[in-house]
Coordinates of C-alpha atoms and ligand atoms in Angstrom, one line a residue:
M1 CA 24.4 -94.7 14.8
R2 CA 23.2 -91.1 14.4
I3 CA 25.8 -88.6 15.8
L4 CA 25.4 -85.0 16.8
L5 CA 28.6 -82.9 17.1
L6 CA 28.3 -79.6 18.9
G7 CA 30.6 -76.7 17.9
S8 CA 31.9 -74.9 14.7
G9 CA 35.5 -74.4 14.8
G10 CA 38.7 -76.1 13.4
R11 CA 38.7 -78.7 16.2
E12 CA 35.1 -79.7 15.5
H13 CA 35.8 -79.9 11.7
A14 CA 38.7 -82.4 12.6
L15 CA 36.4 -84.4 15.0
A16 CA 33.7 -84.4 12.3
W17 CA 36.2 -85.7 9.8
K18 CA 37.1 -88.6 12.0
I19 CA 33.7 -89.3 13.1
A20 CA 32.3 -89.4 9.6
A21 CA 35.0 -91.8 8.5
S22 CA 33.6 -94.3 11.2
P23 CA 31.9 -97.3 9.9
L24 CA 29.5 -96.9 12.9
C25 CA 28.4 -93.5 11.9
A26 CA 25.2 -93.7 9.8
A27 CA 24.7 -90.0 9.9
L28 CA 26.6 -86.9 11.3
I29 CA 24.8 -83.8 12.2
S30 CA 26.8 -80.8 13.2
A31 CA 25.3 -78.0 15.2
P32 CA 26.0 -75.2 14.3
G33 CA 28.9 -76.5 12.2
N34 CA 30.7 -74.6 9.4
P35 CA 31.1 -75.0 5.6
G36 CA 33.8 -77.6 6.0
M37 CA 31.8 -79.8 8.3
A38 CA 28.9 -79.2 5.9
A39 CA 30.6 -81.4 3.4
L40 CA 30.6 -84.5 6.1
G41 CA 27.0 -84.2 7.0
R42 CA 24.1 -81.8 7.6
C43 CA 24.5 -78.7 9.6
V44 CA 21.8 -77.3 11.9
P45 CA 21.7 -73.9 13.5
V46 CA 21.5 -74.1 17.3
D47 CA 22.6 -72.0 20.3
V48 CA 24.9 -74.5 22.0
M49 CA 24.5 -72.5 25.2
D50 CA 20.7 -73.4 25.3
N51 CA 20.6 -76.8 26.8
Q52 CA 17.0 -77.4 26.1
A53 CA 17.4 -76.4 22.5
V54 CA 20.2 -78.9 22.1
V55 CA 18.1 -81.6 23.9
A56 CA 15.0 -80.9 21.5
L57 CA 17.4 -81.1 18.4
A58 CA 18.8 -84.4 19.6
K59 CA 15.4 -85.8 20.0
A60 CA 14.1 -84.4 16.7
E61 CA 17.0 -86.0 14.9
R62 CA 16.8 -89.3 16.7
I63 CA 20.4 -88.9 17.8
D64 CA 22.1 -92.0 19.5
F65 CA 25.3 -90.1 20.6
V66 CA 26.3 -86.5 21.1
V67 CA 30.0 -85.2 21.0
V68 CA 30.5 -81.8 22.6
G69 CA 33.4 -79.8 21.1
P70 CA 33.8 -76.5 23.0
D71 CA 34.3 -75.8 26.7
N72 CA 31.5 -73.3 27.3
P73 CA 28.6 -75.7 26.8
L74 CA 30.3 -78.2 28.9
A75 CA 30.6 -75.8 31.9
N76 CA 26.9 -74.8 31.1
G77 CA 25.9 -78.5 31.8
V78 CA 24.8 -79.6 28.3
V79 CA 25.9 -83.2 29.0
D80 CA 23.9 -83.2 32.3
A81 CA 20.8 -82.1 30.3
L82 CA 21.4 -84.6 27.6
E83 CA 21.8 -87.5 30.0
A84 CA 18.7 -86.4 31.9
A85 CA 16.8 -86.7 28.7
G86 CA 18.2 -90.2 28.2
I87 CA 20.7 -89.2 25.3
K88 CA 24.2 -90.5 25.5
A89 CA 27.0 -87.8 25.3
F90 CA 30.7 -87.5 25.3
G91 CA 32.0 -84.8 27.7
P92 CA 32.1 -84.0 31.4
S93 CA 29.2 -82.9 33.4
G94 CA 29.0 -79.2 34.4
A95 CA 30.4 -80.0 37.9
A96 CA 33.3 -82.0 36.4
A97 CA 34.0 -79.2 33.8
Q98 CA 35.1 -77.1 36.8
L99 CA 38.5 -78.5 36.1
E100 CA 38.6 -76.1 33.2
A101 CA 36.2 -73.4 34.2
S102 CA 37.7 -72.6 37.6
K103 CA 41.6 -72.4 37.9
G104 CA 41.2 -72.1 41.5
F105 CA 39.2 -75.3 41.8
T106 CA 41.9 -77.2 39.9
K107 CA 44.8 -75.7 42.0
D108 CA 43.0 -76.7 45.2
L109 CA 42.4 -80.3 43.9
C110 CA 46.2 -80.5 43.1
A111 CA 47.0 -79.2 46.5
E112 CA 44.7 -81.7 48.2
Y113 CA 45.9 -84.7 46.3
G114 CA 49.7 -83.9 45.8
I115 CA 49.4 -83.4 42.1
P116 CA 52.5 -81.5 40.8
T117 CA 51.7 -77.9 40.0
G118 CA 53.1 -74.4 40.8
R119 CA 52.9 -72.8 44.2
Y120 CA 49.8 -70.4 44.4
R121 CA 47.2 -68.5 46.4
R122 CA 43.7 -67.5 45.7
F123 CA 42.3 -64.0 46.2
T124 CA 38.9 -62.4 46.1
D125 CA 40.1 -59.1 47.4
A126 CA 42.5 -56.7 45.5
A127 CA 44.4 -55.4 48.6
A128 CA 45.4 -58.8 49.9
A129 CA 46.4 -59.9 46.4
K130 CA 48.7 -57.0 45.9
A131 CA 50.2 -57.5 49.3
Y132 CA 51.1 -61.1 48.4
A133 CA 52.2 -60.1 44.9
A134 CA 54.6 -57.6 46.5
T135 CA 56.5 -60.4 48.4
H136 CA 56.4 -62.8 45.4
P137 CA 59.5 -63.2 43.1
V138 CA 59.0 -62.1 39.5
P139 CA 57.9 -63.0 37.0
V140 CA 54.6 -63.8 38.7
V141 CA 51.5 -65.3 37.0
I142 CA 48.1 -63.7 37.6
K143 CA 45.0 -65.6 36.5
A144 CA 41.3 -64.7 36.5
D145 CA 39.6 -67.7 38.1
G146 CA 36.9 -68.2 35.3
L147 CA 36.7 -68.8 31.6
A148 CA 38.0 -65.7 29.9
L149 CA 38.4 -66.9 26.3
G150 CA 42.0 -67.7 27.0
K151 CA 42.8 -64.1 27.8
G152 CA 42.7 -64.2 31.6
V153 CA 46.3 -65.2 32.1
V154 CA 49.0 -62.6 32.6
I155 CA 52.8 -63.2 33.2
A156 CA 53.8 -60.0 35.1
P157 CA 57.5 -59.2 34.7
T158 CA 57.6 -56.7 37.5
E159 CA 55.6 -56.0 40.7
K160 CA 54.1 -52.9 39.1
D161 CA 52.7 -54.9 36.3
A162 CA 51.3 -57.4 38.8
V163 CA 49.5 -54.7 40.7
A164 CA 48.2 -53.2 37.5
E165 CA 46.9 -56.6 36.4
I166 CA 45.3 -57.1 39.8
D167 CA 43.5 -53.9 39.4
L168 CA 42.3 -54.6 35.9
M169 CA 40.9 -58.1 36.9
F170 CA 39.1 -56.9 40.1
G171 CA 38.0 -53.9 38.0
G172 CA 35.9 -56.3 35.9
A173 CA 38.1 -56.5 32.7
F174 CA 37.1 -60.2 32.5
G175 CA 33.5 -59.9 34.0
V176 CA 32.7 -62.4 36.7
A177 CA 35.6 -64.6 35.5
G178 CA 37.9 -62.1 37.3
R179 CA 35.9 -61.7 40.7
S180 CA 38.4 -64.4 42.0
I181 CA 42.0 -64.7 41.0
V182 CA 44.9 -67.0 41.3
I183 CA 48.4 -65.8 41.8
E184 CA 51.0 -68.4 40.8
E185 CA 54.6 -69.2 40.7
F186 CA 56.2 -68.9 37.1
L187 CA 57.3 -72.2 36.1
H188 CA 60.4 -72.4 33.7
G189 CA 60.6 -75.0 31.0
E190 CA 58.9 -76.1 27.8
E191 CA 55.1 -76.2 27.6
V192 CA 53.4 -79.4 26.2
S193 CA 49.9 -80.6 25.9
V194 CA 49.0 -84.1 27.0
F195 CA 45.6 -85.7 26.3
A196 CA 43.8 -88.5 28.0
L197 CA 40.3 -89.9 27.9
S198 CA 38.6 -90.8 31.0
D199 CA 35.3 -92.7 31.7
G200 CA 35.1 -91.4 35.4
T201 CA 37.4 -94.4 36.7
D202 CA 39.9 -95.3 34.0
A203 CA 42.1 -93.1 31.9
L204 CA 43.5 -93.7 28.4
F205 CA 46.4 -91.8 27.2
F206 CA 45.3 -90.0 24.0
G207 CA 48.3 -88.2 22.6
T208 CA 50.6 -85.3 22.9
A209 CA 51.0 -82.0 21.1
Q210 CA 52.8 -78.7 21.2
D211 CA 50.8 -75.4 20.5
H212 CA 52.1 -72.0 19.4
K213 CA 50.0 -69.5 21.5
R214 CA 51.8 -66.2 20.5
V215 CA 50.6 -64.7 17.3
G216 CA 54.1 -63.9 15.8
D217 CA 57.0 -65.8 14.6
G218 CA 59.7 -66.6 17.3
D219 CA 56.8 -66.7 19.9
E220 CA 56.4 -63.0 19.9
G221 CA 53.3 -60.8 20.4
P222 CA 50.0 -61.4 22.1
N223 CA 48.5 -64.8 23.1
T224 CA 46.0 -66.3 20.8
G225 CA 43.9 -69.6 20.8
G226 CA 46.7 -71.2 19.1
M227 CA 48.5 -70.5 15.7
G228 CA 49.7 -74.0 14.9
A229 CA 50.5 -77.4 16.5
Y230 CA 52.2 -80.6 15.9
S231 CA 51.9 -84.1 17.3
P232 CA 53.4 -86.1 18.7
A233 CA 55.6 -83.8 21.0
A234 CA 58.8 -85.9 20.8
I235 CA 60.0 -84.2 24.0
V236 CA 57.4 -86.1 25.9
T237 CA 59.2 -89.5 25.9
P238 CA 57.4 -92.8 26.7
A239 CA 58.7 -92.6 30.2
L240 CA 57.5 -89.1 30.8
I241 CA 54.1 -90.1 29.5
D242 CA 53.9 -93.0 32.2
D243 CA 55.0 -90.5 34.8
I244 CA 52.4 -87.9 33.7
M245 CA 49.7 -90.5 33.6
A246 CA 50.8 -91.9 37.2
R247 CA 51.3 -88.7 39.0
I248 CA 48.9 -86.2 37.2
I249 CA 46.2 -87.7 35.1
R250 CA 45.1 -90.8 37.2
P251 CA 45.2 -88.9 40.4
T252 CA 43.0 -86.3 39.0
V253 CA 40.5 -88.8 37.7
A254 CA 40.6 -90.6 41.2
A255 CA 40.2 -87.2 42.9
M256 CA 37.2 -86.1 40.9
A257 CA 35.5 -89.5 41.5
A258 CA 36.3 -89.3 45.2
R259 CA 34.6 -85.9 45.2
G260 CA 31.5 -87.3 43.7
T261 CA 32.0 -85.4 40.3
P262 CA 33.7 -88.2 38.2
F263 CA 35.3 -86.7 35.1
K264 CA 34.1 -88.4 31.8
G265 CA 35.5 -87.0 28.7
V266 CA 38.8 -85.8 27.5
L267 CA 41.4 -84.3 29.9
Y268 CA 43.7 -81.9 28.2
A269 CA 46.6 -81.1 30.6
G270 CA 48.8 -78.1 29.9
L271 CA 52.0 -79.0 31.4
I272 CA 55.5 -77.3 31.9
L273 CA 58.4 -79.7 31.8
T274 CA 60.3 -78.2 34.6
A275 CA 63.7 -79.3 36.1
E276 CA 61.8 -81.0 38.7
G277 CA 59.5 -82.9 36.4
P278 CA 56.3 -82.2 34.7
K279 CA 54.0 -79.8 36.4
L280 CA 50.3 -78.9 35.7
I281 CA 49.5 -75.4 34.6
E282 CA 45.9 -75.9 33.6
Y283 CA 43.3 -78.5 32.6
N284 CA 41.0 -78.1 29.8
A285 CA 37.9 -80.4 29.7
R286 CA 37.8 -80.7 26.0
F287 CA 40.1 -81.3 23.0
G288 CA 42.4 -78.5 22.0
D289 CA 42.1 -76.2 19.1
P290 CA 44.3 -76.5 17.0
E291 CA 45.6 -79.8 18.8
A292 CA 42.6 -81.8 17.7
Q293 CA 43.6 -81.0 14.2
V294 CA 46.9 -82.8 14.6
L295 CA 45.6 -85.7 16.8
M296 CA 42.8 -86.9 14.5
P297 CA 45.0 -87.4 11.5
R298 CA 47.4 -89.6 13.6
L299 CA 44.6 -91.7 15.1
T300 CA 44.4 -94.9 13.1
S301 CA 41.7 -96.5 15.5
D302 CA 38.1 -95.7 14.9
L303 CA 37.3 -92.7 17.2
V304 CA 33.5 -93.5 17.7
P305 CA 33.8 -96.6 19.8
I306 CA 36.4 -95.1 21.9
L307 CA 34.5 -92.0 22.7
M308 CA 31.4 -94.3 23.3
A309 CA 33.4 -96.4 25.8
A310 CA 34.5 -93.3 27.6
A311 CA 30.8 -92.0 28.0
E312 CA 29.5 -95.4 29.1
G313 CA 32.3 -96.2 31.7
R314 CA 33.8 -99.0 29.6
L315 CA 37.2 -97.6 28.9
A316 CA 39.4 -100.4 30.7
G317 CA 41.0 -102.4 28.2
V318 CA 40.3 -100.1 25.4
E319 CA 43.3 -99.2 23.1
A320 CA 43.9 -96.3 20.8
H321 CA 46.4 -96.7 18.1
W322 CA 48.5 -94.0 16.5
S323 CA 50.4 -93.5 13.2
D324 CA 54.2 -93.1 13.8
E325 CA 54.1 -90.0 11.5
T326 CA 54.0 -86.4 12.7
A327 CA 51.1 -84.2 12.0
L328 CA 51.5 -80.5 11.7
T329 CA 48.9 -77.8 11.3
V330 CA 49.4 -74.1 10.3
V331 CA 46.5 -71.9 11.4
M332 CA 45.5 -69.2 8.8
A333 CA 44.0 -66.2 10.6
A334 CA 42.4 -63.1 9.3
K335 CA 44.8 -60.0 9.5
G336 CA 44.3 -58.2 12.8
Y337 CA 43.7 -61.4 14.8
P338 CA 43.8 -61.8 17.9
G339 CA 42.4 -58.2 17.7
A340 CA 39.4 -57.1 15.6
V341 CA 39.2 -58.6 12.1
E342 CA 37.1 -58.0 9.0
K343 CA 34.8 -60.7 7.8
G344 CA 33.7 -61.5 4.3
S345 CA 37.0 -61.6 2.3
L346 CA 37.1 -64.5 -0.3
I347 CA 39.0 -67.6 0.3
A348 CA 40.1 -69.8 -2.7
G349 CA 42.5 -72.6 -3.4
L350 CA 41.5 -75.1 -0.9
E351 CA 41.3 -78.0 -3.4
A352 CA 44.8 -77.0 -4.7
A353 CA 46.1 -77.2 -1.1
E354 CA 44.6 -80.6 -0.6
A355 CA 45.8 -81.7 -3.9
A356 CA 49.3 -80.8 -2.5
G357 CA 48.7 -83.6 0.1
A358 CA 47.3 -81.3 3.0
I359 CA 43.9 -81.6 4.8
V360 CA 42.3 -78.2 5.2
F361 CA 40.2 -78.0 8.3
Q362 CA 37.8 -75.1 8.3
A363 CA 37.3 -72.8 11.5
G364 CA 35.8 -69.3 11.0
T365 CA 34.4 -69.7 7.6
A366 CA 31.2 -69.0 6.0
R367 CA 29.4 -69.0 2.5
N368 CA 28.3 -65.8 1.0
A369 CA 25.1 -65.2 -0.9
D370 CA 26.9 -66.6 -4.1
G371 CA 28.0 -69.6 -2.3
A372 CA 31.6 -68.6 -2.2
L373 CA 33.8 -69.4 0.8
T374 CA 34.6 -66.3 2.9
A375 CA 36.4 -65.6 6.2
N376 CA 33.9 -65.3 9.2
G377 CA 36.2 -65.0 12.3
G378 CA 39.8 -64.7 13.6
R379 CA 41.2 -68.2 13.1
V380 CA 39.9 -69.2 9.7
L381 CA 41.8 -72.2 8.2
N382 CA 43.9 -75.1 9.6
V383 CA 46.3 -76.5 6.9
T384 CA 47.3 -79.9 8.2
A385 CA 49.9 -82.4 6.8
L386 CA 51.5 -85.6 7.8
G387 CA 55.2 -86.5 7.4
A388 CA 57.9 -88.8 8.6
S389 CA 59.3 -85.9 10.8
V390 CA 58.3 -82.6 11.9
T391 CA 60.5 -81.1 9.2
E392 CA 58.8 -83.2 6.5
A393 CA 55.3 -82.4 7.8
R394 CA 55.9 -78.7 8.1
A395 CA 57.4 -78.6 4.5
R396 CA 54.1 -80.2 3.2
A397 CA 51.9 -78.0 5.3
Y398 CA 53.5 -74.8 4.2
A399 CA 53.7 -76.0 0.4
A400 CA 49.7 -76.3 0.8
V401 CA 49.5 -73.0 2.5
E402 CA 51.2 -71.4 -0.6
R403 CA 48.2 -72.7 -2.8
I404 CA 45.7 -70.9 -0.7
D405 CA 44.5 -67.6 -2.3
W406 CA 43.5 -65.4 0.6
P407 CA 45.4 -62.2 0.6
E408 CA 43.5 -61.0 3.8
G409 CA 44.9 -63.8 5.8
F410 CA 48.2 -64.5 7.5
C411 CA 49.9 -67.3 9.3
R412 CA 53.0 -67.9 11.4
R413 CA 56.0 -69.2 9.3
D414 CA 57.8 -71.2 12.0
I415 CA 55.3 -73.7 13.4
G416 CA 57.3 -76.6 14.9
W417 CA 60.5 -74.6 15.4
R418 CA 61.4 -76.2 18.8
A419 CA 61.1 -79.7 17.4
I420 CA 62.9 -78.9 14.2
E421 CA 65.9 -77.5 16.0
R422 CA 65.9 -80.7 18.0
E423 CA 65.7 -82.7 14.7
R424 CA 68.7 -80.8 13.2
R425 CA 70.9 -81.6 16.1
Ligands
LIG501 P1 46.6 -70.9 30.8 O1 45.3 -70.2 30.2 O2 46.5 -71.3 32.2 O3 46.9 -72.1 29.9 O4 47.7 -69.9 30.5 C1 47.9 -69.3 29.3 C2 49.5 -69.4 29.1 O5 50.3 -68.8 30.1 C3 50.0 -70.8 29.1 O6 49.8 -71.5 27.8 C4 51.5 -70.8 29.5 O7 52.2 -70.5 28.4 C5 51.5 -69.5 30.4 N1 51.5 -69.9 31.9 C6 50.3 -70.1 32.5 N2 50.7 -70.4 33.8 C7 52.0 -70.4 33.9 C8 52.9 -70.7 34.9 N3 52.7 -71.0 36.2 N4 54.3 -70.6 34.5 C9 54.6 -70.3 33.2 N5 53.7 -70.0 32.2 C10 52.6 -70.1 32.6
LIG502 N1 45.1 -74.5 21.8 C1 44.7 -74.1 23.2 C2 43.4 -74.5 23.5 O1 42.8 -75.4 22.8 O2 43.0 -74.2 24.7

């Protein structure tokens, strides 16, 4: 089978690594890809937001199956365009991707179908939003409705902060994403990510993980796309997984089908484990980044037939098998991230890091005119290792980090700290 993978980040390198290992994969083409993905198959430049360009590429390359990595092309309807051209693709339609692309859409769906989530109200008017915020207990969560590169969520510690944030959002700080906002109850508890595949009707549990969204050790500093992750998240017990599948994931899949927009693809539920049980804070309609980098090394089943089954409505009875080991990934970012970063600094030592037992997934990397590997973005490398415990996986990952020669990069030093504290007890 000839497979086309859309995207160019660490998530896509991890998916490419797993897809290329499948006996069903005769050729993998990544678009646009990155230097890490180039080692697994050809990379072809394409604007993933240009649906017709993607369809043309898939036709020219005689592609049998397309896997979409990032959220924006999904919301832009790339799967609809591919399917209309008769090309099979893994990922939701543009209508179903609303689960990620509109926070208000998802909150309304939860309310209608009794899916556990925080109390909320939607606003399209600043004055009404401020009046509501004034009566709301703090902290209060203010969210831009649309996709805002992970930046459209603020936890306001005081009413004054809430008002300032409402003004910022309606003032256009997040463009059209902030024309409509959600004001939401702050949920207390630990945050976990739960993944499930859906074919529109059935759902298959597809792993747990815990991300580290703040840039600094001890979860300090600004939010990022994610500075490291591990899987499984042991705090999510088998009983909790059953509960989450029964009360959150399956009702969502049923609701989307009932609305005439069945969800096919990966449902990534961001949850808070509250004293009253798990509650949904958001859905993503794609794999997490860096969560895919810890799920893929643990998946012992062939990924390709599972993704095909989800795309073709044949998920019932399909099983996914996972290693008992823990995977942990440390994100190495360019200094300055999540703010402005400089591109072009030289990176060396990847072979030495892999010789130390890690897998290095590449994210924002490029090759310069001399063919040397350079930094080309905020999050640059994902140094990933497996171990019998989080403690062991973390020791291996950081031992590999030490072998990477990139003075312009940095990483958090405490990935997995919550789980490691629990393992020490
Ligand atoms: P989101 O983009 O919706 O995932 O929000 C970004 C981050 O804000 C999440 O990863 C949570 O850490 C936090 N967050 C969002 N909503 C809530 C909430 N209702 N209660 C507590 N924390 C939240
Ligand atoms: N790691 C967070 C995300 O992929 O949205």
